[in-house]
Coordinates of N, CA and C in Angstrom, one line a residue:
M1 N 24.5 15.5 36.3 CA 25.8 14.8 36.7 C 25.2 15.3 38.1
V2 N 26.2 14.5 39.9 CA 26.4 14.3 40.8 C 26.9 14.9 41.5
L3 N 27.4 15.2 42.7 CA 27.9 16.2 42.9 C 27.9 15.4 44.6
P4 N 28.8 15.2 45.0 CA 28.7 14.4 46.5 C 29.0 16.2 47.7
T5 N 28.6 16.2 48.6 CA 29.3 17.5 49.4 C 29.1 16.7 50.1
D6 N 30.3 17.0 51.3 CA 31.2 16.8 52.8 C 30.8 18.5 53.7
G7 N 29.7 19.6 52.8 CA 30.2 21.0 53.8 C 30.9 22.2 53.4
S8 N 32.4 21.3 53.2 CA 33.6 22.3 52.7 C 33.3 23.3 52.2
A9 N 34.4 23.1 51.7 CA 35.1 24.5 50.6 C 35.4 23.6 49.4
N10 N 35.9 22.3 49.7 CA 36.3 21.8 48.9 C 34.8 21.2 48.3
S11 N 33.6 20.7 48.8 CA 32.9 21.0 47.9 C 31.9 21.8 47.1
D12 N 32.1 23.2 48.4 CA 32.1 25.0 47.1 C 32.7 24.8 46.1
A13 N 34.1 24.7 45.8 CA 35.5 24.6 44.8 C 34.0 23.7 43.5
A14 N 33.7 22.9 43.8 CA 33.4 21.9 43.0 C 31.5 22.1 42.1
A15 N 31.4 23.0 43.6 CA 30.3 23.3 43.0 C 30.0 25.0 42.4
W16 N 31.7 25.7 43.1 CA 31.4 26.7 41.6 C 32.3 25.8 40.3
C17 N 32.8 24.4 40.0 CA 33.2 24.3 38.7 C 32.0 23.6 37.9
A18 N 31.1 23.7 38.8 CA 30.2 22.7 37.9 C 29.0 23.6 37.7
A19 N 28.9 24.9 37.9 CA 28.1 26.1 37.5 C 29.1 27.0 37.2
N20 N 30.1 27.1 36.3 CA 31.2 27.6 35.0 C 30.8 27.2 33.7
P21 N 29.5 28.4 33.3 CA 29.3 28.4 32.0 C 30.5 27.9 30.9
K22 N 31.9 27.9 30.8 CA 33.1 27.1 30.0 C 33.2 26.4 29.7
L23 N 32.5 25.1 31.8 CA 33.2 23.6 31.5 C 32.0 22.9 31.2
F24 N 30.7 23.8 31.8 CA 29.4 22.8 31.8 C 28.3 23.4 31.2
K25 N 27.2 22.7 30.1 CA 26.8 23.9 30.4 C 25.0 24.2 30.6
R26 N 24.7 25.6 31.3 CA 23.8 25.4 32.6 C 22.2 24.7 31.9
D27 N 22.2 24.7 30.5 CA 20.6 25.0 30.2 C 21.0 23.0 29.3
E28 N 22.1 23.1 29.9 CA 21.8 21.4 29.4 C 22.1 20.6 30.6
I29 N 22.0 21.0 32.0 CA 22.7 19.7 33.2 C 21.8 20.3 33.9
R30 N 21.4 18.2 34.8 CA 21.2 19.0 36.0 C 21.8 18.8 36.7
V31 N 22.4 19.0 38.5 CA 24.0 18.5 39.9 C 22.1 18.0 40.6
H32 N 22.2 17.0 40.6 CA 22.2 15.7 42.0 C 22.7 15.8 42.9
V33 N 22.6 17.2 44.1 CA 23.6 17.1 45.6 C 23.6 16.2 46.2
V34 N 24.3 15.3 46.9 CA 24.4 14.4 47.7 C 24.8 14.7 48.9
H35 N 24.5 13.9 49.5 CA 25.4 13.7 51.0 C 25.2 12.4 51.9
C36 N 25.9 12.5 52.3 CA 26.3 10.9 52.9 C 26.6 11.8 53.8
V37 N 25.7 10.6 55.0 CA 25.6 10.2 56.2 C 26.4 8.9 56.5
P38 N 27.2 8.7 57.9 CA 27.3 7.1 58.2 C 26.2 7.0 59.2
D39 N 25.5 5.3 58.8 CA 24.8 4.8 59.0 C 24.6 4.5 60.5
L40 N 24.1 4.7 61.7 CA 24.2 5.0 62.9 C 23.9 3.2 63.5
S41 N 24.8 2.9 64.2 CA 24.6 1.3 64.6 C 23.6 0.7 65.4
G42 N 23.7 -0.9 65.4 CA 22.4 -1.5 65.7 C 22.4 -1.4 67.9
E43 N 23.0 -1.1 68.0 CA 23.2 -0.3 69.2 C 22.9 1.1 70.0
V44 N 22.8 1.9 69.0 CA 22.3 3.6 69.2 C 20.6 3.9 69.0
K45 N 20.9 2.8 67.6 CA 18.9 2.3 66.9 C 18.7 2.4 68.1
S46 N 18.9 1.4 68.9 CA 17.7 0.8 69.8 C 17.7 1.2 71.0
F47 N 18.5 2.3 71.1 CA 17.5 3.7 71.9 C 17.9 4.9 71.4
I48 N 17.8 5.2 70.5 CA 16.5 6.1 69.6 C 15.6 6.0 68.8
G49 N 14.7 6.7 68.6 CA 13.8 6.3 67.8 C 13.8 7.0 66.1
R50 N 13.8 5.7 65.8 CA 13.6 5.6 64.2 C 13.0 7.3 63.6
A51 N 11.8 7.3 64.0 CA 11.3 9.4 64.0 C 12.7 10.0 63.8
Q52 N 13.5 9.8 65.1 CA 14.7 11.4 65.4 C 15.6 10.6 64.8
I53 N 15.9 9.5 64.4 CA 17.2 9.1 63.2 C 16.9 9.8 61.9
D54 N 15.7 9.5 62.0 CA 15.8 10.4 60.2 C 15.8 12.1 60.2
R55 N 15.2 12.5 61.3 CA 15.1 14.0 61.3 C 16.8 14.4 61.5
W56 N 17.1 13.6 62.1 CA 19.1 14.3 62.6 C 19.8 13.8 61.2
H57 N 19.2 12.5 60.2 CA 19.6 12.7 59.1 C 19.4 13.7 58.0
T58 N 18.1 13.9 57.7 CA 18.0 15.3 57.0 C 18.6 16.1 57.2
T59 N 18.7 16.6 59.3 CA 19.3 18.1 59.2 C 20.4 18.3 58.8
E60 N 20.9 17.1 58.8 CA 22.9 16.9 58.6 C 23.3 17.1 56.7
S61 N 21.6 16.5 56.5 CA 22.3 16.5 55.5 C 22.1 18.2 54.7
A62 N 20.6 18.1 54.5 CA 20.7 20.0 54.3 C 22.0 20.8 54.5
N63 N 21.9 21.0 56.2 CA 23.6 21.3 56.3 C 24.8 21.5 55.3
A64 N 24.8 19.8 55.0 CA 26.3 20.2 54.5 C 25.9 20.2 52.9
M65 N 24.5 20.2 53.1 CA 24.2 20.8 51.1 C 24.1 22.3 51.3
Q66 N 23.5 22.6 52.2 CA 22.9 24.3 51.9 C 24.4 25.0 50.9
S67 N 26.0 25.2 51.6 CA 26.0 26.8 50.5 C 26.2 26.0 49.0
V68 N 26.5 24.1 48.9 CA 26.9 24.5 47.6 C 25.1 24.3 46.6
V69 N 24.3 24.3 47.1 CA 23.1 24.6 46.2 C 22.8 26.2 46.0
D70 N 22.9 26.6 47.2 CA 22.9 28.3 47.0 C 24.5 28.8 45.7
I71 N 25.8 28.1 45.6 CA 26.1 28.5 44.8 C 25.8 28.1 43.5
L72 N 25.0 26.9 43.4 CA 24.3 26.4 42.3 C 22.7 27.3 41.1
R73 N 22.2 27.5 42.6 CA 20.7 28.0 42.4 C 21.8 29.4 42.4
E74 N 21.7 29.7 42.4 CA 23.1 31.3 41.8 C 23.3 31.5 41.0
A75 N 23.5 30.7 40.4 CA 24.4 30.4 38.6 C 22.8 30.2 37.8
G76 N 22.1 29.8 38.3 CA 21.0 28.9 37.7 C 21.5 27.4 36.8
V77 N 22.2 26.8 37.7 CA 22.3 25.0 37.8 C 20.7 25.2 38.4
R78 N 20.1 24.3 37.6 CA 18.9 23.1 37.7 C 19.4 21.7 38.7
T79 N 19.1 22.4 40.1 CA 19.4 21.1 41.1 C 18.7 20.1 41.6
V80 N 18.4 18.7 42.1 CA 17.8 17.9 43.4 C 18.9 17.9 44.4
T81 N 18.3 17.8 45.5 CA 18.7 17.3 46.0 C 18.5 15.8 46.9
Q82 N 19.5 15.2 48.3 CA 19.4 13.6 48.3 C 20.4 14.0 49.0
G83 N 20.0 13.4 49.9 CA 20.4 12.7 51.4 C 20.3 11.4 51.2
L84 N 22.1 10.7 51.5 CA 22.0 9.3 51.9 C 22.8 8.7 53.2
V85 N 22.0 8.2 53.1 CA 23.1 6.8 54.3 C 23.8 6.0 54.5
G86 N 24.7 5.8 55.0 CA 25.4 4.2 54.6 C 27.2 4.6 54.5
F87 N 27.5 4.3 54.0 CA 29.9 4.4 53.3 C 29.2 5.0 52.1
A88 N 29.5 6.4 52.6 CA 29.4 7.0 50.7 C 30.3 6.8 49.3
P89 N 31.5 6.7 50.0 CA 31.3 5.3 48.2 C 30.7 4.6 47.8
E90 N 30.7 3.8 48.3 CA 29.1 3.0 47.9 C 27.5 3.8 47.6
R91 N 27.4 4.0 48.6 CA 26.0 4.8 48.4 C 26.4 5.9 47.1
I92 N 27.6 6.5 47.0 CA 27.4 6.9 46.0 C 26.9 6.9 45.0
I93 N 28.1 6.0 44.1 CA 28.1 5.6 43.5 C 26.9 4.8 43.0
A94 N 25.7 4.0 44.0 CA 25.1 3.6 43.6 C 23.8 4.4 43.3
Y95 N 23.8 5.9 43.9 CA 23.0 7.1 43.4 C 23.6 7.6 42.2
A96 N 24.5 7.3 41.6 CA 25.1 7.8 40.5 C 25.0 7.0 39.4
K97 N 24.3 5.9 39.4 CA 24.0 4.2 38.9 C 22.5 4.9 38.5
S98 N 21.9 4.8 40.0 CA 20.5 5.3 39.4 C 19.4 6.3 38.8
V99 N 20.6 7.3 39.1 CA 20.2 8.2 38.0 C 20.9 8.6 37.0
G100 N 21.4 7.4 36.7 CA 22.3 7.9 34.9 C 22.7 8.9 35.6
A101 N 24.2 9.1 35.9 CA 25.1 10.4 35.1 C 25.3 10.1 35.2
E102 N 26.2 11.0 34.3 CA 26.7 11.5 32.9 C 28.4 11.8 33.9
A103 N 27.8 12.2 34.8 CA 29.5 12.4 35.8 C 29.8 12.4 36.6
I104 N 30.4 12.9 37.9 CA 30.1 13.6 39.2 C 31.3 14.5 39.5
V105 N 30.7 15.2 39.7 CA 31.7 16.0 40.4 C 31.8 16.5 42.3
M106 N 33.3 16.7 42.3 CA 33.2 16.0 43.8 C 34.4 17.0 44.0
G107 N 34.6 17.5 45.4 CA 35.4 18.2 45.9 C 37.1 17.1 46.5
S108 N 38.1 17.8 46.3 CA 39.6 16.4 46.6 C 39.5 17.6 48.1
H109 N 40.0 16.5 48.9 CA 40.8 16.9 50.4 C 42.7 17.0 50.5
G110 N 43.0 16.1 49.4 CA 44.2 15.9 48.4 C 45.1 16.3 49.5
R111 N 44.4 14.9 51.1 CA 45.2 15.0 51.9 C 46.8 14.0 51.1
G112 N 46.5 13.8 50.7 CA 48.0 12.7 50.6 C 48.1 11.1 50.4
A113 N 48.4 10.9 49.8 CA 48.7 8.8 49.1 C 48.8 8.4 51.5
F114 N 49.7 8.7 51.5 CA 49.4 8.1 52.8 C 48.2 8.5 54.3
L115 N 48.3 9.9 53.9 CA 47.3 9.7 54.7 C 45.8 9.0 54.6
D116 N 45.8 9.5 53.1 CA 44.3 8.8 52.6 C 44.0 7.1 52.5
A117 N 45.5 6.5 52.8 CA 45.5 4.9 52.8 C 45.2 4.8 55.2
I118 N 45.6 5.4 55.4 CA 45.0 5.1 57.0 C 43.9 5.8 57.1
V119 N 43.6 7.0 56.7 CA 41.9 7.3 57.5 C 40.5 6.8 55.7
G120 N 41.2 6.6 55.3 CA 40.4 6.2 54.1 C 40.6 7.3 52.7
S121 N 39.8 7.6 51.7 CA 39.6 8.7 50.3 C 37.7 8.5 50.1
V122 N 37.4 9.7 50.5 CA 35.7 8.6 49.6 C 36.7 9.4 48.0
A123 N 36.4 10.5 47.7 CA 37.3 10.9 46.7 C 37.5 9.0 45.9
G124 N 38.9 9.5 46.1 CA 39.7 8.0 45.5 C 38.7 6.3 45.2
R125 N 38.1 6.5 46.0 CA 37.4 4.9 46.3 C 35.9 4.9 44.7
V126 N 35.7 6.5 44.9 CA 34.5 7.0 43.4 C 35.0 6.9 42.9
L127 N 36.4 7.0 42.3 CA 36.9 7.1 41.1 C 37.1 6.4 40.8
A128 N 38.3 4.5 42.0 CA 38.2 3.2 41.1 C 37.3 3.6 41.1
H129 N 35.6 3.7 41.6 CA 34.6 2.9 41.2 C 33.2 2.9 40.3
A130 N 33.1 4.1 39.6 CA 32.1 5.0 39.5 C 31.8 4.5 37.8
P131 N 29.9 4.2 37.7 CA 29.8 3.9 36.3 C 29.8 5.0 35.3
C132 N 30.5 6.3 35.7 CA 30.9 7.6 35.0 C 32.0 8.2 35.0
P133 N 32.4 9.3 34.3 CA 33.9 9.8 34.9 C 33.7 10.6 36.0
V134 N 34.6 10.7 36.5 CA 34.8 11.4 37.6 C 35.7 12.5 37.4
V135 N 34.8 13.6 38.1 CA 36.3 15.1 37.5 C 35.7 15.3 39.3
L136 N 37.3 15.4 39.6 CA 37.6 15.7 41.7 C 38.1 17.2 41.2
V137 N 37.9 17.5 42.5 CA 38.5 19.5 41.9 C 38.8 19.8 43.3
K138 N 39.9 20.3 43.6 CA 40.6 20.9 44.4 C 40.3 22.6 44.8
P139 N 40.2 23.0 45.9 CA 39.9 24.9 45.6 C 41.4 25.4 45.7
I140 N 41.5 26.3 45.1 CA 43.1 27.5 45.1 C 42.8 28.2 46.0
S141 N 43.9 28.0 46.7 CA 44.2 28.3 48.1 C 44.7 30.0 47.9

């Protein structure tokens, strides 16, 4: 299973869902927690060294994944973490394909069709192009 996170409460809700033994058998799943940061422009890359950029990507991803990883590990779910760089929907789908994911479980911000049409929806794009079933989770208010 792949669980993309952006560090939000929506992602935490997806982690609680993945950790729920009534929905998924803990001893039969491994959750690949992923976080994607956008690639930096060529102009930025010309002023900042590769090592510094890599450290920033690693730190950003680790911080965003921490609460989801804590939830899953506390529930006894095996986890793998992976930071990704690029356009989030494409990278999430490519990663799911590369690990042979049987499902993608992700939080949804649920902003609505109008706002998603303007700013885009990672969940919507993943849902449209995923190689496996996608479970969208919205936190209970």
